[in-house]
Tab-separated table of C-alpha atoms in Angstrom:
chain	number	residue	atom	x	y	z
F	1	MET	CA	89.804	99.295	93.221
F	2	ARG	CA	91.876	96.503	92.459
F	3	GLY	CA	90.396	94.648	95.410
F	4	ALA	CA	86.893	95.470	93.569
F	5	ALA	CA	88.526	94.021	90.273
F	6	VAL	CA	90.072	90.528	91.480
F	7	LEU	CA	86.818	89.812	93.429
F	8	LEU	CA	84.470	90.155	90.778
F	9	VAL	CA	86.872	87.662	89.325
F	10	MET	CA	86.889	85.444	92.083
F	11	LEU	CA	83.217	85.216	92.022
F	12	LEU	CA	82.850	84.292	88.783
F	13	HIS	CA	85.031	81.409	89.001
F	14	PHE	CA	83.939	79.852	92.295
F	15	ILE	CA	80.444	80.680	92.445
F	16	GLY	CA	79.225	81.995	88.693
F	17	ASN	CA	80.598	78.827	87.511
F	18	THR	CA	78.774	76.418	89.336
F	19	THR	CA	75.534	74.404	87.988
F	20	PRO	CA	72.452	76.086	89.459
F	21	THR	CA	69.854	73.651	91.088
F	22	ASN	CA	67.196	76.252	92.237
F	23	SER	CA	65.795	79.171	91.231
F	24	VAL	CA	68.250	81.381	93.727
F	25	GLU	CA	70.852	79.410	92.344
F	26	ALA	CA	70.390	80.320	88.876
F	27	GLY	CA	69.672	83.935	90.069
F	28	VAL	CA	72.753	84.348	92.124
F	29	VAL	CA	74.739	83.023	88.825
F	30	LEU	CA	73.225	84.858	86.375
F	31	VAL	CA	74.281	88.148	88.408
F	32	LEU	CA	77.770	86.684	89.501
F	33	GLY	CA	77.999	85.937	85.522
F	34	TYR	CA	79.000	89.365	85.096
F	35	GLY	CA	82.134	88.715	87.089
F	36	LEU	CA	84.016	89.162	83.797
F	37	LEU	CA	83.494	92.712	84.433
F	38	GLY	CA	86.607	92.785	86.759
F	39	VAL	CA	89.033	92.016	84.090
F	40	ASP	CA	87.844	95.251	81.994
F	41	LEU	CA	88.293	97.083	85.748
F	42	PHE	CA	91.834	95.677	85.318
F	43	PHE	CA	91.912	96.819	82.174
F	44	VAL	CA	90.963	100.399	82.629
F	45	LEU	CA	92.974	100.949	85.768
F	46	SER	CA	96.091	99.760	83.238
F	47	GLY	CA	95.422	102.034	80.867
F	48	PHE	CA	94.883	104.975	83.732
F	49	LEU	CA	97.945	104.390	85.563
F	50	ILE	CA	100.625	102.918	83.027
F	51	THR	CA	99.770	106.095	80.948
F	52	GLY	CA	99.926	108.141	83.527
F	53	ILE	CA	103.493	107.209	84.517
F	54	LEU	CA	104.656	107.245	81.085
F	55	PHE	CA	103.167	110.244	80.674
F	56	ASP	CA	104.508	112.063	83.515
F	57	ALA	CA	107.889	110.774	82.697
F	58	ARG	CA	108.345	110.757	78.947
F	59	PHE	CA	110.922	113.960	79.090
F	60	ARG	CA	113.113	111.694	82.001
F	61	PRO	CA	116.719	110.425	81.046
F	62	ASN	CA	116.396	106.624	80.843
F	63	TYR	CA	112.380	106.307	79.838
F	64	PHE	CA	112.547	102.778	78.297
F	65	ARG	CA	114.548	101.156	80.600
F	66	ASN	CA	113.180	102.125	83.441
F	67	PHE	CA	109.858	101.359	82.753
F	68	TYR	CA	110.264	98.053	80.948
F	69	VAL	CA	112.610	97.360	83.955
F	70	ARG	CA	109.974	98.510	86.714
F	71	ARG	CA	107.305	96.712	84.896
F	72	SER	CA	109.949	93.106	84.502
F	73	LEU	CA	110.798	93.405	88.471
F	74	ARG	CA	106.726	93.145	89.163
F	75	ILE	CA	105.226	91.337	86.413
F	76	PHE	CA	107.772	88.381	85.474
F	77	PRO	CA	108.581	86.362	88.701
F	78	LEU	CA	105.577	85.544	89.378
F	79	TYR	CA	104.132	84.401	85.991
F	80	TYR	CA	107.048	82.860	85.191
F	81	GLY	CA	108.090	80.916	88.271
F	82	THR	CA	104.239	80.131	88.136
F	83	LEU	CA	105.023	78.440	84.832
F	84	VAL	CA	108.223	76.661	85.733
F	85	VAL	CA	106.230	75.103	88.275
F	86	LEU	CA	103.078	74.067	85.995
F	87	LEU	CA	105.048	73.239	82.972
F	88	VAL	CA	108.180	72.092	84.372
F	89	VAL	CA	108.063	70.440	87.809
F	90	LEU	CA	104.303	69.375	88.426
F	91	PRO	CA	104.690	67.642	84.572
F	92	ARG	CA	107.640	65.494	86.363
F	93	ILE	CA	105.798	64.522	89.495
F	94	PRO	CA	104.144	60.790	89.252
F	95	GLY	CA	100.766	61.020	89.563
F	96	MET	CA	100.535	64.392	88.393
F	97	GLU	CA	99.705	63.355	85.186
F	98	SER	CA	96.419	64.903	83.220
F	99	ASP	CA	95.069	65.262	79.979
F	100	ASP	CA	94.835	69.179	80.690
F	101	LEU	CA	98.121	69.064	81.830
F	102	ALA	CA	100.115	67.670	78.512
F	103	ALA	CA	98.069	69.612	76.433
F	104	LEU	CA	99.505	72.363	78.083
F	105	VAL	CA	102.835	71.140	78.008
F	106	ASP	CA	101.764	70.637	74.110
F	107	ASN	CA	101.273	74.330	73.701
F	108	GLN	CA	103.299	76.167	76.156
F	109	ALA	CA	105.080	78.143	73.779
F	110	TRP	CA	101.930	80.322	73.741
F	111	LEU	CA	102.111	80.582	77.852
F	112	TRP	CA	105.782	81.491	77.386
F	113	LEU	CA	105.527	84.200	74.804
F	114	TYR	CA	102.209	85.813	76.596
F	115	GLY	CA	100.447	84.399	73.217
F	116	ALA	CA	97.535	83.047	75.351
F	117	ASN	CA	94.566	85.021	74.306
F	118	VAL	CA	96.262	84.719	70.836
F	119	PHE	CA	96.112	80.890	70.913
F	120	HIS	CA	92.413	80.975	72.231
F	121	ALA	CA	91.125	83.031	69.174
F	122	LEU	CA	93.100	80.742	67.046
F	123	GLU	CA	91.320	77.580	68.073
F	124	GLY	CA	87.865	79.181	68.733
F	125	GLU	CA	87.551	78.211	72.216
F	126	TRP	CA	89.266	78.171	75.868
F	127	ALA	CA	92.348	76.009	74.886
F	128	LEU	CA	94.893	76.316	77.935
F	129	SER	CA	92.716	74.436	80.911
F	130	TYR	CA	94.120	75.788	83.636
F	131	ALA	CA	95.728	78.899	82.190
F	132	ASN	CA	92.886	79.967	80.217
F	133	HIS	CA	93.052	83.168	82.596
F	134	PHE	CA	96.281	83.808	81.307
F	135	TRP	CA	94.605	85.810	78.123
F	136	SER	CA	94.226	88.656	80.203
F	137	LEU	CA	97.505	89.192	81.209
F	138	ALA	CA	98.873	88.322	77.658
F	139	ILE	CA	96.942	91.482	76.626
F	140	GLU	CA	98.500	93.621	79.180
F	141	GLU	CA	101.537	92.475	78.530
F	142	HIS	CA	101.145	93.850	74.929
F	143	PHE	CA	99.784	96.928	76.258
F	144	TYR	CA	103.501	97.922	78.044
F	145	PHE	CA	105.350	96.801	75.566
F	146	ALA	CA	103.844	98.576	72.644
F	147	TRP	CA	102.202	101.770	74.417
F	148	PRO	CA	105.776	103.249	76.205
F	149	LEU	CA	106.895	104.091	72.038
F	150	LEU	CA	103.470	105.337	71.055
F	151	VAL	CA	103.942	107.670	74.226
F	152	TRP	CA	107.243	108.676	73.626
F	153	VAL	CA	106.951	109.611	69.985
F	154	LEU	CA	103.808	111.587	70.479
F	155	ARG	CA	105.939	113.345	74.019
F	156	ASN	CA	105.709	116.911	72.448
F	157	ARG	CA	102.034	116.903	71.649
F	158	PRO	CA	99.569	115.577	74.254
F	159	ARG	CA	96.969	116.373	72.225
F	160	ALA	CA	97.793	113.910	69.860
F	161	LEU	CA	98.347	111.277	72.237
F	162	LEU	CA	94.459	111.620	73.379
F	163	TRP	CA	93.388	111.886	70.195
F	164	ALA	CA	94.828	108.545	69.226
F	165	SER	CA	93.997	107.194	72.876
F	166	VAL	CA	90.225	108.157	71.672
F	167	GLY	CA	90.364	106.706	68.080
F	168	ILE	CA	92.003	103.317	69.543
F	169	ALA	CA	88.801	102.715	71.882
F	170	ILE	CA	86.575	103.071	69.175
F	171	GLY	CA	88.322	101.128	66.638
F	172	SER	CA	88.754	98.578	68.987
F	173	ARG	CA	85.135	98.507	70.152
F	174	ALA	CA	84.061	98.751	66.383
F	175	ALA	CA	86.893	95.679	65.024
F	176	GLY	CA	85.752	93.745	67.940
F	177	VAL	CA	81.859	93.745	66.833
F	178	ALA	CA	82.865	92.938	63.110
F	179	ALA	CA	85.048	90.845	64.112
F	180	GLY	CA	82.453	88.626	66.278
F	181	ILE	CA	80.117	89.219	63.049
F	182	LEU	CA	82.264	87.480	60.576
F	183	SER	CA	83.991	84.777	62.393
F	184	SER	CA	82.684	81.784	63.379
F	185	SER	CA	85.464	81.626	66.557
F	186	ALA	CA	83.707	81.714	70.217
F	187	THR	CA	86.917	83.724	71.385
F	188	ILE	CA	87.814	85.688	68.336
F	189	ALA	CA	87.470	88.579	70.578
F	190	LEU	CA	90.066	87.891	72.934
F	191	ALA	CA	92.650	88.885	70.185
F	192	THR	CA	94.491	92.405	71.410
F	193	PRO	CA	92.894	94.761	68.994
F	194	PHE	CA	89.610	93.335	69.893
F	195	GLN	CA	90.432	94.313	73.907
F	196	LEU	CA	91.935	97.767	73.830
F	197	GLN	CA	88.927	99.894	74.605
F	198	GLY	CA	88.903	99.880	78.315
F	199	ILE	CA	93.242	100.133	78.560
F	200	ALA	CA	92.349	103.369	76.186
F	201	LEU	CA	89.982	104.520	77.915
F	202	GLY	CA	91.801	104.736	81.327
F	203	SER	CA	94.529	106.500	79.326
F	204	VAL	CA	91.685	108.786	78.112
F	205	ILE	CA	91.228	109.863	81.355
F	206	ALA	CA	94.950	110.248	82.417
F	207	ILE	CA	95.830	112.171	79.477
F	208	TYR	CA	92.785	114.639	79.967
F	209	ALA	CA	93.309	114.923	83.208
F	210	ARG	CA	96.406	116.384	82.852
F	211	GLN	CA	95.832	119.207	80.474
F	212	PRO	CA	94.892	122.873	82.130
F	213	GLY	CA	91.338	122.495	83.512
F	214	GLY	CA	90.910	118.620	82.386
F	215	GLY	CA	89.938	117.228	85.830
F	216	ALA	CA	87.631	119.641	86.427
F	217	ALA	CA	86.311	118.787	83.000
F	218	ILE	CA	86.434	115.008	83.659
F	219	VAL	CA	84.479	116.136	86.879
F	220	ARG	CA	81.961	117.583	85.676
F	221	TRP	CA	81.255	115.557	82.498
F	222	LEU	CA	80.982	112.730	85.072
F	223	PRO	CA	77.092	112.104	85.661
F	224	ARG	CA	76.180	112.778	82.060
F	225	VAL	CA	78.339	110.139	80.815
F	226	ALA	CA	77.604	107.753	83.814
F	227	LEU	CA	73.943	108.724	83.256
F	228	GLY	CA	74.308	108.225	79.300
F	229	ALA	CA	76.223	105.053	79.401
F	230	GLY	CA	73.399	103.132	82.393
F	231	GLY	CA	70.755	104.495	80.562
F	232	ALA	CA	71.708	102.916	77.290
F	233	LEU	CA	72.854	99.500	78.714
F	234	LEU	CA	69.024	99.632	80.792
F	235	ALA	CA	67.924	100.236	77.283
F	236	SER	CA	69.626	97.375	75.815
F	237	PHE	CA	68.478	94.929	78.385
F	238	PHE	CA	64.912	96.263	78.040
F	239	TRP	CA	65.112	95.480	74.298
F	240	HIS	CA	66.638	92.525	74.412
F	241	TRP	CA	63.350	91.269	76.785
F	242	TYR	CA	60.583	92.243	74.667
F	243	THR	CA	62.120	92.440	70.737
F	244	GLU	CA	65.145	90.936	68.771
F	245	PHE	CA	66.599	93.907	68.551
F	246	GLY	CA	68.319	94.598	71.836
F	247	GLN	CA	69.967	90.812	70.795
F	248	SER	CA	71.047	91.749	67.903
F	249	VAL	CA	71.785	95.484	67.732
F	250	LEU	CA	72.373	96.358	70.742
F	251	GLY	CA	73.795	93.306	72.449
F	252	PRO	CA	77.071	93.759	70.967
F	253	LEU	CA	77.451	97.313	72.112
F	254	ARG	CA	77.027	96.501	75.809
F	255	PRO	CA	80.801	95.309	76.907
F	256	SER	CA	81.004	99.174	75.936
F	257	MET	CA	78.584	100.575	77.725
F	258	PHE	CA	79.864	98.961	80.764
F	259	VAL	CA	83.807	99.672	80.024
F	260	ALA	CA	82.478	103.421	80.104
F	261	LEU	CA	80.869	102.645	83.643
F	262	LEU	CA	83.721	101.240	85.089
F	263	ALA	CA	85.856	104.208	83.393
F	264	CYS	CA	83.225	106.607	85.711
F	265	LEU	CA	83.861	104.439	88.625
F	266	VAL	CA	87.750	104.670	88.462
F	267	VAL	CA	87.011	108.447	88.546
F	268	TRP	CA	84.574	108.458	91.034
F	269	SER	CA	86.870	106.479	93.218
F	270	LEU	CA	89.259	109.430	93.167
F	271	VAL	CA	86.988	112.202	93.331
F	272	ALA	CA	84.354	111.020	95.676
F	273	PRO	CA	84.048	112.915	99.362
F	274	ARG	CA	85.893	111.809	102.308
F	275	GLY	CA	83.476	109.862	104.196
F	276	SER	CA	81.419	108.869	101.133
F	277	TRP	CA	80.489	104.668	100.886
F	278	THR	CA	82.842	104.750	97.593
F	279	HIS	CA	85.587	106.321	99.975
F	280	ARG	CA	84.576	104.042	102.539
F	281	LEU	CA	84.228	100.968	100.443
F	282	PHE	CA	87.529	101.622	98.437
F	283	THR	CA	89.848	102.499	100.972
F	284	SER	CA	88.524	99.624	103.488
F	285	ARG	CA	91.126	96.822	105.089
F	286	SER	CA	89.588	94.245	102.812
F	287	MET	CA	89.736	96.304	99.760
F	288	THR	CA	93.234	97.551	100.184
F	289	PHE	CA	94.097	93.459	101.356
F	290	LEU	CA	92.636	92.183	98.372
F	291	GLY	CA	94.154	95.169	96.285
F	292	THR	CA	97.583	94.759	97.216
F	293	TYR	CA	97.749	90.799	96.338
F	294	SER	CA	95.270	91.152	93.694
F	295	TYR	CA	98.057	90.186	91.372
F	296	GLY	CA	98.955	86.957	93.342
F	297	LEU	CA	95.298	86.215	93.327
F	298	TYR	CA	94.610	86.350	90.076
F	299	VAL	CA	96.941	84.591	88.682
F	300	PHE	CA	96.686	81.454	91.270
F	301	HIS	CA	92.986	81.105	91.960
F	302	HIS	CA	91.802	79.604	88.830
F	303	PHE	CA	93.815	76.923	89.084
F	304	ILE	CA	91.591	76.201	91.769
F	305	SER	CA	88.659	76.885	90.585
F	306	TYR	CA	89.331	75.226	87.093
F	307	TYR	CA	90.014	71.985	89.693
F	308	PHE	CA	86.510	72.481	91.223
F	309	THR	CA	84.631	72.989	88.248
F	310	LYS	CA	86.160	69.978	86.332
F	311	HIS	CA	85.466	67.567	88.884
F	312	ARG	CA	82.479	68.615	89.468
F	313	THR	CA	83.508	68.717	93.339
F	314	GLU	CA	80.225	70.874	94.356
F	315	PHE	CA	78.177	68.295	93.585
F	316	VAL	CA	80.432	65.974	95.559
F	317	ILE	CA	80.085	68.005	98.513
F	318	ALA	CA	76.167	68.066	98.224
F	319	GLU	CA	76.231	64.411	99.071
F	320	TRP	CA	78.122	65.141	101.992
F	321	ILE	CA	75.763	67.687	103.358
F	322	GLY	CA	72.725	67.014	101.712
F	323	SER	CA	72.486	71.062	100.275
F	324	HIS	CA	73.615	72.244	97.041
F	325	THR	CA	73.477	75.535	98.089
F	326	ALA	CA	76.146	74.878	100.824
F	327	ALA	CA	78.147	72.624	99.267
F	328	VAL	CA	78.706	76.026	96.959
F	329	LEU	CA	78.877	77.998	99.479
F	330	ILE	CA	81.524	75.904	101.726
F	331	GLN	CA	83.719	75.186	98.003
F	332	ALA	CA	83.709	78.631	97.469
F	333	SER	CA	85.221	79.608	100.877
F	334	ILE	CA	88.244	77.220	100.580
F	335	GLY	CA	88.688	78.955	97.163
F	336	PHE	CA	89.227	81.625	98.656
F	337	ALA	CA	91.136	81.214	101.727
F	338	ALA	CA	93.345	78.632	99.540
F	339	SER	CA	93.521	81.597	97.014
F	340	ILE	CA	94.645	84.140	99.370
F	341	ALA	CA	96.939	82.029	101.322
F	342	VAL	CA	99.012	80.948	98.295
F	343	ALA	CA	98.920	84.615	97.209
F	344	TYR	CA	99.753	86.118	100.184
F	345	ALA	CA	102.833	83.618	100.374
F	346	SER	CA	103.717	84.151	97.060
F	347	PHE	CA	103.729	88.051	97.792
F	348	HIS	CA	106.058	87.626	100.854
F	349	LEU	CA	108.263	85.056	100.181
F	350	VAL	CA	109.309	86.042	96.465
F	351	GLU	CA	107.577	88.961	94.527
F	352	LYS	CA	108.322	91.953	97.106
F	353	HIS	CA	111.754	91.105	96.780
F	354	PHE	CA	111.858	92.297	93.496
F	355	VAL	CA	109.656	94.644	93.814
F	356	ALA	CA	111.983	96.428	96.095
F	357	LEU	CA	114.878	96.175	93.395
F	358	LYS	CA	112.656	98.660	91.426
F	359	GLY	CA	113.529	101.654	93.477
F	360	ARG	CA	117.053	101.574	91.463
F	361	PHE	CA	115.793	101.998	88.657
F	362	GLY	CA	113.816	105.578	88.677
F	363	ALA	CA	110.334	106.858	90.040
């Protein structure tokens, strides 16, 4: 599932962000523009997995220590190692100077403190160039920081924790819609309070599935929820084509419908019969490979894709070979290959050695 999430994001940045030159390319760019849903899928997965881990461990000794140390060992080496290279090493290399890099150095405190999304929201635009994508990592870290405390406070009241998750999911989406209406900022929705719906929905599934009969109830309701969310989503697009209603009223609600469908996909991936297309897809070698290195792929791929977009390299390649479509495919292939190579090297040379230390801090 992580493989699917990072694949969606990479397709968006390597192909969906290119400039179409014909109707076929325009259609592909339109479809891959929804690759940002990969981030929402990451959020649903985080809510589901992290809440499940915390819920199961809420009565164990060293609850806070074990969780924070284990998360730090997985997250910090790659994140802060990347920042050291990006903000300390590269600016000191002759010939690497650029306005983008200088702006990153000037605003680096936001990155060191996991505040990329806050900076984007305050600036009202994507303001961190090569590190724009760190906004979602900031939200994840805010979740890791605060959520363990709420789970621990409500450790004896699982139903209260469940309803708190439901309330956060609804409140976050409602606040995001209101902020979008009241603010002129193009990136205000990136602020953490407005991006908690997916995480909270994943948490709802994790908690409810651990209640007596909860798992069976989730499976029973799965088709109805998927049909309802899917139907509402299609209706919103239909009305958008024919009236202004879909854009002004239903448009802001579309993210909720998409997130609900992604939550359904997570559940279905767990209960799909062996041999079904879902089971075959998410247990395939390609998807599990991408999932294994998804963190590194997410961190590294945007440096490459941003460079491509900034320097319009697709058109340079197109001049060489005489086809813009082929140029986009070649550029995307280079981007995918380079991202995989760097993520693979990062994991095996650095990350896995820190991951191995997690075993010293509980299960």
